[in-house]
CSV table of C-alpha atoms in Angstrom, one decimal:
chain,number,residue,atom,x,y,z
L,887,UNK,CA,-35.2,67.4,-26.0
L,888,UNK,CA,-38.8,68.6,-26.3
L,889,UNK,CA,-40.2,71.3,-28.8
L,890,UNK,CA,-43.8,71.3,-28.2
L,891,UNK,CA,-45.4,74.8,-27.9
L,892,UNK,CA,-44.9,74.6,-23.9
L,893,UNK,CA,-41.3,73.5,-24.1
L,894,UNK,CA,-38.2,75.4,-22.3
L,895,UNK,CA,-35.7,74.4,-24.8
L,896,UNK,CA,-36.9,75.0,-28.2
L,897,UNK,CA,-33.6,76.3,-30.0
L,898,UNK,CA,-31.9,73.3,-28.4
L,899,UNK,CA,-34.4,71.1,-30.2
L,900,UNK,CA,-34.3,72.8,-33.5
L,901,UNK,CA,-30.7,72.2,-33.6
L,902,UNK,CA,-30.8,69.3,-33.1
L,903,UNK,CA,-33.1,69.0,-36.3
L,904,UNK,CA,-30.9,70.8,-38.0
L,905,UNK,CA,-28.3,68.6,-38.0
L,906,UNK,CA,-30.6,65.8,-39.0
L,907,UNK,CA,-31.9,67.5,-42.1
L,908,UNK,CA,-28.3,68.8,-43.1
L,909,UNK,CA,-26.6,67.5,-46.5
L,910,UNK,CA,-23.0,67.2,-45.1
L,911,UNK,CA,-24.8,64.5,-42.1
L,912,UNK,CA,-27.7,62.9,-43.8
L,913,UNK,CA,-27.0,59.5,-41.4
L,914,UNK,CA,-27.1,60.1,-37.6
L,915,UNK,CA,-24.1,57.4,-37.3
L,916,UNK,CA,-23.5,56.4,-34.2
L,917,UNK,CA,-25.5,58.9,-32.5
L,918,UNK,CA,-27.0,56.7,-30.0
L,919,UNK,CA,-26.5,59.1,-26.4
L,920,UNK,CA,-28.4,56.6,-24.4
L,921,UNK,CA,-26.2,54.1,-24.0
L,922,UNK,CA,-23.1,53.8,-22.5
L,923,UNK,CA,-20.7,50.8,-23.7
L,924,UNK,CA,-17.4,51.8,-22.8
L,925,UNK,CA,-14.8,50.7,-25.1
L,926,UNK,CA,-16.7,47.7,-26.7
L,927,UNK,CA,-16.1,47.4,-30.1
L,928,UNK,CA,-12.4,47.8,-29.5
L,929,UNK,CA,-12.0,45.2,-26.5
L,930,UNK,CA,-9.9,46.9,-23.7
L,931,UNK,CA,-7.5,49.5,-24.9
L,932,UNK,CA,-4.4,50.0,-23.2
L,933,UNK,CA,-4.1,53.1,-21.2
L,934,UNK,CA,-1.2,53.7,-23.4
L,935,UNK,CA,-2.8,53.9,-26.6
L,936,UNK,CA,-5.8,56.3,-25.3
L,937,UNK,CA,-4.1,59.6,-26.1
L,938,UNK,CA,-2.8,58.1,-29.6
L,939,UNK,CA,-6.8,57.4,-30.6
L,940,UNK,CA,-8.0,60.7,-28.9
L,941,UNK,CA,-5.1,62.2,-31.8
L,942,UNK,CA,-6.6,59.8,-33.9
L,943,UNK,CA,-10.1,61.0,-33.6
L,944,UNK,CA,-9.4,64.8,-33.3
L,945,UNK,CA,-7.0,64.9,-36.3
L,946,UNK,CA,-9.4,67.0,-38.6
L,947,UNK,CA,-9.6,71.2,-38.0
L,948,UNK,CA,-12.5,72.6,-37.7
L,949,UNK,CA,-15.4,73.2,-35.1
L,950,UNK,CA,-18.1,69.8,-35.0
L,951,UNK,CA,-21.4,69.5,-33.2
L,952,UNK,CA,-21.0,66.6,-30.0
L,953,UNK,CA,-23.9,65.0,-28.4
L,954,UNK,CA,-23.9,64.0,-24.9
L,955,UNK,CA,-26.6,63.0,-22.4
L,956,UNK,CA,-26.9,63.5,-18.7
L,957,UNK,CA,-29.5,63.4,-16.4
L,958,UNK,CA,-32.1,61.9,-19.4
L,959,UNK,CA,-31.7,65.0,-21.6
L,960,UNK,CA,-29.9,64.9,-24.6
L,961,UNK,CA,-27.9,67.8,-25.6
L,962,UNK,CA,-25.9,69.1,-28.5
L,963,UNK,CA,-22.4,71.6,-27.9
L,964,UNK,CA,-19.8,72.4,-30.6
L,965,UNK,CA,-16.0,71.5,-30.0
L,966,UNK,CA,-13.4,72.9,-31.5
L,967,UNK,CA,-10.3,71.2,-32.7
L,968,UNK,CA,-7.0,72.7,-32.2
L,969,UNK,CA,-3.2,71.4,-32.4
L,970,UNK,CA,-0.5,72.2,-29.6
L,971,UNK,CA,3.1,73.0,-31.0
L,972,UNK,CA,4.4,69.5,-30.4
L,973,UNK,CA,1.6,68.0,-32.3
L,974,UNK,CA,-0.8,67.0,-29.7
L,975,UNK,CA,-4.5,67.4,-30.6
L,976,UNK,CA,-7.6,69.2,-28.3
L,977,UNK,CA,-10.6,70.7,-27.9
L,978,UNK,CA,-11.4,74.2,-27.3
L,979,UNK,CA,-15.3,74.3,-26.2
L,980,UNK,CA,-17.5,76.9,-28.3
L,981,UNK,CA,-19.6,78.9,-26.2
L,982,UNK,CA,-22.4,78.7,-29.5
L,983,UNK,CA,-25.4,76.7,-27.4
L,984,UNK,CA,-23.9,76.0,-23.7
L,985,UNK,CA,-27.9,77.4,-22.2
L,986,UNK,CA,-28.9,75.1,-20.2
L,987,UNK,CA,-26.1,72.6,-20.5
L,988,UNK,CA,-24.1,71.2,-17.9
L,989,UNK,CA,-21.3,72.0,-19.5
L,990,UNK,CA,-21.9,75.5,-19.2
L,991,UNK,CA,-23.2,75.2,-16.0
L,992,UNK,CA,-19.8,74.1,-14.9
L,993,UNK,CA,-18.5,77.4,-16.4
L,994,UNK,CA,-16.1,75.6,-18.9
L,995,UNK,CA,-17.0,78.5,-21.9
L,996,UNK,CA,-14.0,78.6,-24.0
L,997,UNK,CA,-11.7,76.2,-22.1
L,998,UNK,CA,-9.4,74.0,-24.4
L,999,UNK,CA,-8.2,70.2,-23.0
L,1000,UNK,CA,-5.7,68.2,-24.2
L,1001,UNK,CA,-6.0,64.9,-24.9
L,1002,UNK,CA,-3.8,62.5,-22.3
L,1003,UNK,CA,-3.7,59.0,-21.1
L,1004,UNK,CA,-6.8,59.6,-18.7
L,1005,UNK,CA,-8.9,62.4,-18.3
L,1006,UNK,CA,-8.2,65.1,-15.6
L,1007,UNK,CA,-10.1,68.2,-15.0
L,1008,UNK,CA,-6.9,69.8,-13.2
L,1009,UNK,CA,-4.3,68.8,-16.0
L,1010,UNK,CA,-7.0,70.1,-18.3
L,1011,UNK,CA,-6.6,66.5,-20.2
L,1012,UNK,CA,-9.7,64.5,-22.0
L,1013,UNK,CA,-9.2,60.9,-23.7
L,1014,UNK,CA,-10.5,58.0,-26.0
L,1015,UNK,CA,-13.5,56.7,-24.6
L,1016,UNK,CA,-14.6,54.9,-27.4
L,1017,UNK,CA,-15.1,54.7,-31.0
L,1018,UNK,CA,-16.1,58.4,-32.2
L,1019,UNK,CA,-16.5,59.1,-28.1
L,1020,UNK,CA,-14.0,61.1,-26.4
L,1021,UNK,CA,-13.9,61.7,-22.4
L,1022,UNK,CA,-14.7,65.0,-20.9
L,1023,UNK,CA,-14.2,65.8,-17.4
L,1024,UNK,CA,-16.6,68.2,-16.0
L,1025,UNK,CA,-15.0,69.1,-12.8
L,1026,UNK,CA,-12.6,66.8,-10.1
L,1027,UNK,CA,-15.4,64.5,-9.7
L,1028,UNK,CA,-18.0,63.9,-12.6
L,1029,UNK,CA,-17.0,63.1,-16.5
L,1030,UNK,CA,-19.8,63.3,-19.2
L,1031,UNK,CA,-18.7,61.6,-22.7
L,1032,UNK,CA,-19.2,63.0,-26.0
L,1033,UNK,CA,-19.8,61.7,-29.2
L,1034,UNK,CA,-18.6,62.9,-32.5
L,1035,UNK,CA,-19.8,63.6,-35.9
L,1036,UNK,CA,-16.1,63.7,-37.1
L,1037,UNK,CA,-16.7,60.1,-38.8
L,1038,UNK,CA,-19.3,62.2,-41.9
L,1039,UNK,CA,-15.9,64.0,-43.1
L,1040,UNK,CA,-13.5,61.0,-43.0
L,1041,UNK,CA,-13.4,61.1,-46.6
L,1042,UNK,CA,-16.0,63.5,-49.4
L,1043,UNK,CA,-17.8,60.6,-50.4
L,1044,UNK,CA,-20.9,60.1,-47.7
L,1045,UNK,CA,-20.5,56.7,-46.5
L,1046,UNK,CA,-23.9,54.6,-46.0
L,1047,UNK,CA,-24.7,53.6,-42.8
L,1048,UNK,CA,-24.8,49.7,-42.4
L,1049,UNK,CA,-26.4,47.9,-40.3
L,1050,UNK,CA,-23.0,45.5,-39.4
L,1051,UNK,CA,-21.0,49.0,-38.3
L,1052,UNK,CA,-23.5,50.6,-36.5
L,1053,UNK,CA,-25.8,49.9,-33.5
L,1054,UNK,CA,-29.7,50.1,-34.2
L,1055,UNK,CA,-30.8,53.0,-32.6
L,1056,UNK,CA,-34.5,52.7,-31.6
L,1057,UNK,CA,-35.3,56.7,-31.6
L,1058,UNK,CA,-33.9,57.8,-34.6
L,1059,UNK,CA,-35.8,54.6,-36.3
L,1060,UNK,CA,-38.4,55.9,-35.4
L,1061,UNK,CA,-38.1,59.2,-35.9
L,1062,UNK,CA,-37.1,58.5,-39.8
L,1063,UNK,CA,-40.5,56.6,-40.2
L,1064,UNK,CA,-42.3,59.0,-38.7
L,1065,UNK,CA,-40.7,61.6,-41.3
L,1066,UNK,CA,-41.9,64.7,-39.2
L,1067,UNK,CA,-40.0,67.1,-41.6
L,1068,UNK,CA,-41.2,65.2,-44.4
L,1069,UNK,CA,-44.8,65.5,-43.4
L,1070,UNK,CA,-44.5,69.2,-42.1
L,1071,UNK,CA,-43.4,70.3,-45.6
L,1072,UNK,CA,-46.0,67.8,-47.0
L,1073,UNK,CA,-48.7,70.3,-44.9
L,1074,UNK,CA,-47.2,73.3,-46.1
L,1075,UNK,CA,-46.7,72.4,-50.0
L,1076,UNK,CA,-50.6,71.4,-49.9
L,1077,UNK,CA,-51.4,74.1,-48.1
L,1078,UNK,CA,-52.6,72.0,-44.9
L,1079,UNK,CA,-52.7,75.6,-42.8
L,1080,UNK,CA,-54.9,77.5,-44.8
L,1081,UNK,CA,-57.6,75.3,-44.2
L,1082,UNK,CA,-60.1,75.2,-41.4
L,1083,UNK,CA,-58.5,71.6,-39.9
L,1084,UNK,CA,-54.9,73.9,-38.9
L,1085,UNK,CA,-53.5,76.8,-38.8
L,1086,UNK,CA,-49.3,77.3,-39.5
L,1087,UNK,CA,-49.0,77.1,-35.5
L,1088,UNK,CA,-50.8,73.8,-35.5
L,1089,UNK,CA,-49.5,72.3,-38.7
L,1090,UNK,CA,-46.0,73.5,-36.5
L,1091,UNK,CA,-46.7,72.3,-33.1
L,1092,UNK,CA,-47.5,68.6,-34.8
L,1093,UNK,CA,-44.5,68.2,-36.2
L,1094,UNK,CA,-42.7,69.4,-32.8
L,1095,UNK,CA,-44.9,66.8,-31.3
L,1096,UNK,CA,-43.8,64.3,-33.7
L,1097,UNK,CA,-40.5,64.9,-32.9
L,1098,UNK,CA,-41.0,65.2,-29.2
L,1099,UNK,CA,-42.7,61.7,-29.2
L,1100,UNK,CA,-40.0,60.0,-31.2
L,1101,UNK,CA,-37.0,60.9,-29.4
L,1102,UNK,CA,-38.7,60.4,-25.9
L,1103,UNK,CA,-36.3,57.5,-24.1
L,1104,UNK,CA,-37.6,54.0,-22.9
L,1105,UNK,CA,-37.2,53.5,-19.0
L,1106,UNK,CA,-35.0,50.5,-20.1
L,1107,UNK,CA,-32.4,53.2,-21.0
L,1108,UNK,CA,-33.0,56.1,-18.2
L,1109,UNK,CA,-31.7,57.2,-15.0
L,1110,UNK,CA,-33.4,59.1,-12.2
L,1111,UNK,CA,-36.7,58.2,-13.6
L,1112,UNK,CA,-39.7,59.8,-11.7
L,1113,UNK,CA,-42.8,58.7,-11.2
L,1114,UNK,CA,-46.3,58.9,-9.2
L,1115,UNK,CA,-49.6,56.8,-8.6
L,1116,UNK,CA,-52.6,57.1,-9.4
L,1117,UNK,CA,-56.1,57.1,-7.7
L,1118,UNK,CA,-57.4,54.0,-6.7
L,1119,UNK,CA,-59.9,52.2,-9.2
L,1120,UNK,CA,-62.8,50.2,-7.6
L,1121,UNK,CA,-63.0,47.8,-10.1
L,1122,UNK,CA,-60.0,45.8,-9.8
L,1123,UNK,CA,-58.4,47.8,-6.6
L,1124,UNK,CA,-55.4,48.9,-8.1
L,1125,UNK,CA,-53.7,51.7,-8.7
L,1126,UNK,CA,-52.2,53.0,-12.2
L,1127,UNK,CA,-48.5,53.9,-12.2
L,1128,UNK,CA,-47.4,57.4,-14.4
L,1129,UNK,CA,-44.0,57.3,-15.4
L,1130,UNK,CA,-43.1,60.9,-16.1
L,1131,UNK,CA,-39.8,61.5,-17.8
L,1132,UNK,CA,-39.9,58.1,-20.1
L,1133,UNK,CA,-41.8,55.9,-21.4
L,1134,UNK,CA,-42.4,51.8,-21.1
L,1135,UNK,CA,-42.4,49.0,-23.8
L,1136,UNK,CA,-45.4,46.4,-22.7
L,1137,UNK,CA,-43.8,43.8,-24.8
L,1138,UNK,CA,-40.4,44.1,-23.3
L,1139,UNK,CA,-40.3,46.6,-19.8
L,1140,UNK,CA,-41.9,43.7,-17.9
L,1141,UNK,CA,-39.3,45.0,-15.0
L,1142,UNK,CA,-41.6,48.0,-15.0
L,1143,UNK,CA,-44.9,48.0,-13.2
L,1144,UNK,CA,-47.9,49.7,-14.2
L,1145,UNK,CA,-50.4,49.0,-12.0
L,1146,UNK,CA,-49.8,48.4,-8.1
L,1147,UNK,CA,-52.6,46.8,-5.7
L,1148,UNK,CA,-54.5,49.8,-3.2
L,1149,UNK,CA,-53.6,50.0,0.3
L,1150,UNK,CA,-57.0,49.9,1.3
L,1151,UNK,CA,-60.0,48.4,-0.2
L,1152,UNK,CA,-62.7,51.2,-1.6
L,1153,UNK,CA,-66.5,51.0,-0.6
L,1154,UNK,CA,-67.3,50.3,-4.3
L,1155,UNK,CA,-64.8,47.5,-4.7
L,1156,UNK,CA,-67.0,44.4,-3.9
L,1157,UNK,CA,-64.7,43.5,-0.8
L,1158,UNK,CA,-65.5,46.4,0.4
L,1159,UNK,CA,-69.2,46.2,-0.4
L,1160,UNK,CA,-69.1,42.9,1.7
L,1161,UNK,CA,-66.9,44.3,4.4
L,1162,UNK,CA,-69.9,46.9,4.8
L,1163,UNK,CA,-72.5,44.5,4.5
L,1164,UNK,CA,-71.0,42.4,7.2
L,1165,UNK,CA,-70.3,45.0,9.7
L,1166,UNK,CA,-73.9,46.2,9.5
L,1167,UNK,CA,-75.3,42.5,9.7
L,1168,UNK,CA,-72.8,42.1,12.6
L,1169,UNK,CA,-74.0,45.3,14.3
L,1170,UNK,CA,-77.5,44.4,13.6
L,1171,UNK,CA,-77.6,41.2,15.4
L,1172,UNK,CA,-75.7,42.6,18.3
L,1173,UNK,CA,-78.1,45.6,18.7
L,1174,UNK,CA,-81.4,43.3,18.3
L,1175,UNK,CA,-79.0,40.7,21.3
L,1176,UNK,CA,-78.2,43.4,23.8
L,1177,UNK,CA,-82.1,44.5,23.4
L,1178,UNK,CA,-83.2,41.5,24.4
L,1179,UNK,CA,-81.4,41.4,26.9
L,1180,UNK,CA,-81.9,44.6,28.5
L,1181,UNK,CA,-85.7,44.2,28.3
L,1182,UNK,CA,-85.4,40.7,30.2
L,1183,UNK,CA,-83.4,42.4,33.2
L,1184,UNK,CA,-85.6,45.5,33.2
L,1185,UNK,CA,-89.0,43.0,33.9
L,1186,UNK,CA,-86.9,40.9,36.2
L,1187,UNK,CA,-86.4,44.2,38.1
L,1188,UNK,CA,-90.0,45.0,38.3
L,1189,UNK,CA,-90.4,41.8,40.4
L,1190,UNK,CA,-88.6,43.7,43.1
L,1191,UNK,CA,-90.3,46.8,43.2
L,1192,UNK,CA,-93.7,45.0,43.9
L,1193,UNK,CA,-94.9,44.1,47.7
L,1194,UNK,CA,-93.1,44.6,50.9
L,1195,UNK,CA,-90.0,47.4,50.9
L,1196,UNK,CA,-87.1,45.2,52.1
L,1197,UNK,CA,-83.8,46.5,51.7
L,1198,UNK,CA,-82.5,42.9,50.1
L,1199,UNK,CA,-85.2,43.9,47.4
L,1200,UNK,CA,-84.3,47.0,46.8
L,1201,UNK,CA,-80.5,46.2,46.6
L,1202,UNK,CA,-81.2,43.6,44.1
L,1203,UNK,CA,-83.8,45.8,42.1
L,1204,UNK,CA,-81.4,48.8,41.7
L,1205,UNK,CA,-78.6,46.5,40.6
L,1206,UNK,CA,-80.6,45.3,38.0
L,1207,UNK,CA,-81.8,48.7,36.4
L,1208,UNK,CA,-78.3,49.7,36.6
L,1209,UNK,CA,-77.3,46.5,34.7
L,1210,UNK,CA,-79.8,47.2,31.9
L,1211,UNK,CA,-78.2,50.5,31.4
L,1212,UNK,CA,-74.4,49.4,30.8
């Protein structure tokens, strides 16, 4: 999600920051929407035991912010738990930040599932995906999964977030060393925008840019990633490719190129500075060749214009002129 000053979806940004700075979630555990490893911790879970884990994973009441990502935007909705009559657990979807979401898009405001053995948009039904993931059909055709924050209020003491139970998650990393917050109150506590180097917008926007920057996906880890070309550079004929909704690693993305060789070779480009140098020498030569020519047939045509008018002459001298001419 981008927050800069030009972005669309501010309030989905900052509330997604919110989250991050709250006391009851101070560790994003297992909030990694990029990737998509289904079922992997837990090996292959028989179909049978999918609604007991969804059960499992829904058990506490209350409404809980879910991430998901689709189309290489991350977003953040609000689920509701909720408890049939013969014990079965759900969700009930909160219509609090559906904008712009394909969840709302798919008009599912305020629709509660179930959770099943598979999930099935008709039957109304989601299930266990993985662990802390639950499976949400969107419509008859597409599923999105969502992961849960339900694992911060498993017990009242905060568990720390170790590095054998949870993945590495490149973005947030980087986000908690860039300590945006952190340095936006810094700016503010020193009094960074009352100075000549920033106003409050500024010492605001680079925070937001901070932010933006961090959580800004590898192409390792995107889909339907856009790009376009360059303009050709003389110097080395080649072309410089923009990737415009992710980013590559040059230590690791070797798969991804960033420069691509012209289809045609500029006049600057020293090729093409020979090319040119050639085809002028070559159309030099052959100039200064059919002159010479021309000039011999025009004097050898003069010899039949002299003396006695005989039409054999004249045949012959008219052929020639014309010859010179071609």
């Amino acid at each position: 999600a981008a927050i800069t000053n030009k972005s669309n979806y501010a309030d989905e940004a900052f509330e997604f920051i919110k989250i991050l700075i709250d006391n009851d979630l101070p560790y994003s555990n297992e909030l990694n929407p990029f990737e998509k490893r289904h079922r992997s911790k837990c090996g292959n879970i028989p179909e049978g035991y999918l609604k007991e884990f969804c059960n499992s994973l829904l058990q506490f009441d209350g409404t809980f912010p879910y991430y998901y990502s689709h189309n290489n935007s991350t977003k953040i909705v609000y689920m509701t738990h909720i408890e049939s009559e013969d014990g079965n657990r759900g969700i009930i979807i909160n219509s609090k930040n559906l904008k712009n979401t394909v969840i709302g898009d798919n008009g599912l405001e305020n629709k509660s599932f179930m959770c099943g053995f598979r999930s099935n948009f008709q039957s109304q039904t989601i299930t266990y995906y993985n662990e802390y993931e639950i499976e949400l059909p969107l419509n008859e055709k597409e599923k999105i999964i969502l992961k849960s924050t339900i694992d911060m209020y498993e017990n009242n003491d905060l568990k720390q977030q170790l590095p054998e139970t949870v993945c590495e998650i490149y973005e947030i990393s980087k986000l908690q060393q860039k300590s945006p917050i952190g340095l936006l109150f810094a700016h503010l506590y020193y009094k960074h925008n009352t100075t000549e180097e920033g106003s409050f917008e500024d010492v605001l926007n680079e925070c937001c840019d901070v932010i933006d920057d961090a959580l800004y996906p590898y192409c390792n880890y995107a889909n339907n990633i856009t790009f376009s070309f360059g303009e050709c550079i003389g110097k080395n004929n080649t072309r410089k490719v923009k990737y415009h909704n992710c980013r590559i690693d040059d230590d690791e993305d070797k798969k991804f190129l960033t420069f691509i060789q012209c289809s045609y070779i500029l006049q600057l480009n020293i090729k093409g500075l020979f090319v040119k140098v050639i085809c002028i020498y070559l159309s030099g030569l052959g100039f200064l060749l059919s002159f010479v020519i021309t000039s011999i047939l025009l004097e050898l045509s003069m010899i039949y214009w002299v003396g006695p008018i005989k039409k054999r002459k004249c045949i012959i001298g008219i052929f020639l002129v014309i010859l010179s001419n071609i």
